[in-house]
Short mmCIF file of C-alpha atoms in Angstrom, two decimals:
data_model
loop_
_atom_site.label_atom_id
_atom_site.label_comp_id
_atom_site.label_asym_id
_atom_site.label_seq_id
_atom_site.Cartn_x
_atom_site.Cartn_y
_atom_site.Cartn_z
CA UNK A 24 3.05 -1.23 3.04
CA UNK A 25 1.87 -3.93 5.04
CA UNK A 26 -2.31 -3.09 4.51
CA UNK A 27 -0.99 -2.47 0.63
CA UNK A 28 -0.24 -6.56 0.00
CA UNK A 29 -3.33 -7.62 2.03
CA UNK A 30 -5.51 -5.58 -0.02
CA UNK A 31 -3.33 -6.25 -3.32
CA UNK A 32 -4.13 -10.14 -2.28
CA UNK A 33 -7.87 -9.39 -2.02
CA UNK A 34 -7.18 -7.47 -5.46
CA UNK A 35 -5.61 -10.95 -6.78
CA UNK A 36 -8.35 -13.48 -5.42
CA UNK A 37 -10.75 -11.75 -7.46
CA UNK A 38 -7.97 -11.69 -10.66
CA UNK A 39 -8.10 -15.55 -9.97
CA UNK A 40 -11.72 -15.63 -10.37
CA UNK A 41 -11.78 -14.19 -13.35
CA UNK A 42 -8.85 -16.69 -14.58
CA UNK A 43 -11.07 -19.44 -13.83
CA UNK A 44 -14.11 -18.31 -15.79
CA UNK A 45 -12.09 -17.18 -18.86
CA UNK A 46 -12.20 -13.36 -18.29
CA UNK A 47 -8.47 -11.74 -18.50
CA UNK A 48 -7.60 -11.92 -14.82
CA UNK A 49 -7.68 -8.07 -13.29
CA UNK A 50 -9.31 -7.93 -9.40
CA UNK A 51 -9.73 -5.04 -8.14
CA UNK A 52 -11.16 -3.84 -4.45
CA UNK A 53 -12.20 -0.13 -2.99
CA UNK A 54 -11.38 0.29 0.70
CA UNK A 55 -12.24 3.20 3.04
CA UNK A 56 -11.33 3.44 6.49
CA UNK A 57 -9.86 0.15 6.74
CA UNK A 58 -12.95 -1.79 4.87
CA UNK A 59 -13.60 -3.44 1.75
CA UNK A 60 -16.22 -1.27 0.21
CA UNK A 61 -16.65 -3.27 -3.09
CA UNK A 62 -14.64 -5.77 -4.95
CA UNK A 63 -14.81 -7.07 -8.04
CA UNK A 64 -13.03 -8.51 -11.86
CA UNK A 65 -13.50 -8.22 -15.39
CA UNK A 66 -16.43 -9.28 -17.11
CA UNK A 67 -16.37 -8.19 -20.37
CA UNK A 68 -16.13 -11.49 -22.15
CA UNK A 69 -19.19 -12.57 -20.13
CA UNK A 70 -21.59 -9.62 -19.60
CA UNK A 71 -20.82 -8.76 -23.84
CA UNK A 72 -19.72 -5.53 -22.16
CA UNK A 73 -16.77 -3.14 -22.96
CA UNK A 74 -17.01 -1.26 -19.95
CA UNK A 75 -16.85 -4.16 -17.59
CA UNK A 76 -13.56 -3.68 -16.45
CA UNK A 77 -12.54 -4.53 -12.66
CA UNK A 78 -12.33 -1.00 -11.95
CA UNK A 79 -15.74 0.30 -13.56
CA UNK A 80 -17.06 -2.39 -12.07
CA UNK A 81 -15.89 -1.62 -8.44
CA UNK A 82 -16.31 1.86 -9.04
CA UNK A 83 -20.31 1.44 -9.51
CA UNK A 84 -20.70 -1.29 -6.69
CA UNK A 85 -19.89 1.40 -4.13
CA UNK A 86 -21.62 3.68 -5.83
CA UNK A 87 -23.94 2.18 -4.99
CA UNK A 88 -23.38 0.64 -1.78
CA UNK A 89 -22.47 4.13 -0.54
CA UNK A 90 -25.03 6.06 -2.57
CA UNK A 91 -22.88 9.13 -3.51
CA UNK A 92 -20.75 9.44 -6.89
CA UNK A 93 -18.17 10.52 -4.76
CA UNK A 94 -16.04 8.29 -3.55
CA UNK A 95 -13.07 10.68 -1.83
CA UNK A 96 -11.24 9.05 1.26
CA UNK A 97 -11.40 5.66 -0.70
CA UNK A 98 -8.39 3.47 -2.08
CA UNK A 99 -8.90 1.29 -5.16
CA UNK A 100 -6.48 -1.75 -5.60
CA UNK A 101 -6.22 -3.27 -8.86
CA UNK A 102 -3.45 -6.19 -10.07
CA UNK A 103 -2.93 -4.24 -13.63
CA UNK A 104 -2.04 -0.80 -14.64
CA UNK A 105 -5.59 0.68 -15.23
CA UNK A 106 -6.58 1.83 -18.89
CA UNK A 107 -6.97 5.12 -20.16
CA UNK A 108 -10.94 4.42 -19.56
CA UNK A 109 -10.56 2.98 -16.20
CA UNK A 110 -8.08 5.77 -15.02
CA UNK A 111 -10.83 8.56 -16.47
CA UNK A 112 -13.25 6.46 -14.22
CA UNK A 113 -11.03 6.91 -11.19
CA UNK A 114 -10.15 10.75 -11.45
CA UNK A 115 -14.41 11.47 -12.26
CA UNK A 116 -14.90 9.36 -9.12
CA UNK A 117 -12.55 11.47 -7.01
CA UNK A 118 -11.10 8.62 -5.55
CA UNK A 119 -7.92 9.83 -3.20
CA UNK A 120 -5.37 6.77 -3.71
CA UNK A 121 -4.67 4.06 -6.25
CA UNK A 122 -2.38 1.05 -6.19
CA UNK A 123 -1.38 -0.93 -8.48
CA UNK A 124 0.72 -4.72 -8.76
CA UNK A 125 2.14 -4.63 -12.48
CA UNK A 126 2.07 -2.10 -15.23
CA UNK A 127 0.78 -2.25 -18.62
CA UNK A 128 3.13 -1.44 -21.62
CA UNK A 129 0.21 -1.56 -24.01
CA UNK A 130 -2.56 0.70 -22.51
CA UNK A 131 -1.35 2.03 -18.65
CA UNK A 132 -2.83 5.13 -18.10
CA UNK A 133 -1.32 5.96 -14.97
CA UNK A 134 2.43 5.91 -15.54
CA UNK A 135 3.07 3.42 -18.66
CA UNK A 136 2.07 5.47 -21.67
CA UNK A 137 -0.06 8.00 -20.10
CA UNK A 138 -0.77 9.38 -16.67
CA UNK A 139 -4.08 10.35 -16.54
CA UNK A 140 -4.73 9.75 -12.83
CA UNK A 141 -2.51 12.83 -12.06
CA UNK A 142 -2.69 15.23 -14.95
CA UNK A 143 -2.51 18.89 -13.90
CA UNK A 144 -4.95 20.03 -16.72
CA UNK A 145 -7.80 17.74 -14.82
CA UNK A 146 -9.88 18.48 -12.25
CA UNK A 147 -8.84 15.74 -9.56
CA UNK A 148 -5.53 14.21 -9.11
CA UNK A 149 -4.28 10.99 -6.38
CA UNK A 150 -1.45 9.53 -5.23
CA UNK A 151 -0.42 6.41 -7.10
CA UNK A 152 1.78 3.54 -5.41
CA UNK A 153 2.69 0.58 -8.04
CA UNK A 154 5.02 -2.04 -8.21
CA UNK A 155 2.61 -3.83 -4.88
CA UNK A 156 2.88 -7.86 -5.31
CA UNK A 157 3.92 -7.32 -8.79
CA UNK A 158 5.30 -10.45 -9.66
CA UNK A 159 2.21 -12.29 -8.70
CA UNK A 160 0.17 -9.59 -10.28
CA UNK A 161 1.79 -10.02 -13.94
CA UNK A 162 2.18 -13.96 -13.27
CA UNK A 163 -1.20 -14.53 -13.22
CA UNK A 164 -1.60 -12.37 -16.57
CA UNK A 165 1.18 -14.57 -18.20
CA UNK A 166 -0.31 -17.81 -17.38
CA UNK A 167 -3.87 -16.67 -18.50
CA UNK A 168 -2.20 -15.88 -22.10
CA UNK A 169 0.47 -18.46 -22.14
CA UNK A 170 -2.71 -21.16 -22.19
CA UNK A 171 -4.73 -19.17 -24.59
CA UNK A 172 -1.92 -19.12 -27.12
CA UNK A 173 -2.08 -22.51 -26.31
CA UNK A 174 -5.86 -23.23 -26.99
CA UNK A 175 -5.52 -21.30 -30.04
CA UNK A 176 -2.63 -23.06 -31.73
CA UNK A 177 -4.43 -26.29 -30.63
CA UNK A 178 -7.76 -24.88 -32.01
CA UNK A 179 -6.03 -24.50 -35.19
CA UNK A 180 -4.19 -27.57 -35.39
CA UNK A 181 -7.19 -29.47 -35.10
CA UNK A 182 -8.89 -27.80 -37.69
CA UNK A 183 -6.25 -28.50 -40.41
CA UNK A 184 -6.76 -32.74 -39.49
#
């Protein structure tokens, strides 16, 4: 439980970067045998790029890094539920173990509204741990929408002047 919240904290310094450049906040980090392998947030808004969620994103860094598609033996952290995309990304990777801080009511794929990551009819199942850091996990989210509401209302406002 212990290496869980230090790597769920790695997992929410890169959520914080994202904050701070205006991409939803989701971090996510890939260990194996102890060491970060990749790390990584969303860049969707940024890169014009559907598919630039945390995860994908990690995902192809150590890819790359370890030059195999395979990436069994690894844990991926990530502060938010994964999608129904990311969570196809994670059982085609073969990764062994994913945690996750809070869960996502509107598109989870792992326990929320689907569970993808351990569905008997596919070819590659893990073990899931959730609920890691949680609070801090879904804070961050609630801030990050709590000002765009904000901005938006503002936005608006100032338009009807």
């Amino acid at each position: 439980m212990l290496d869980d919240d230090y790597y769920m904290g790695l997992a929410l310094d890169e959520a914080r970067k994202a904050y701070n450049i205006g991409e939803i906040p989701i971090g996510a980090v890939l260990i194996m045998d102890g060491q970060v392998v990749a790390s990584g947030h969303n860049m969707r808004e940024i890169w014009h790029d559907a598919t630039a969620h945390a995860e994908v994103i990690v995902i192809r860094e150590a890819c790359q890094k370890l030059g195999r598609w395979r990436l069994s033996g690894a844990t991926l952290y990530v502060t938010i539920e994964p999608c129904p995309m990311c969570a196809g990304a994670l059982v085609m990777s073969r990764i062994d173990r994913l945690v996750y801080g809070s869960s996502d009511y509107k598109a989870g794929a792992v326990e929320s509204i689907f569970n993808i990551v351990q569905n008997d009819a596919l070819n590659h199942s893990m073990a899931v741990a959730s609920g890691i850091r949680s609070d801090e996990c879904a804070e961050i989210m609630r801030d990050f929408f709590r000002i765009r509401r904000k901005n938006k209302k503002n936005d608006i406002s100032n338009n009807e002047q």
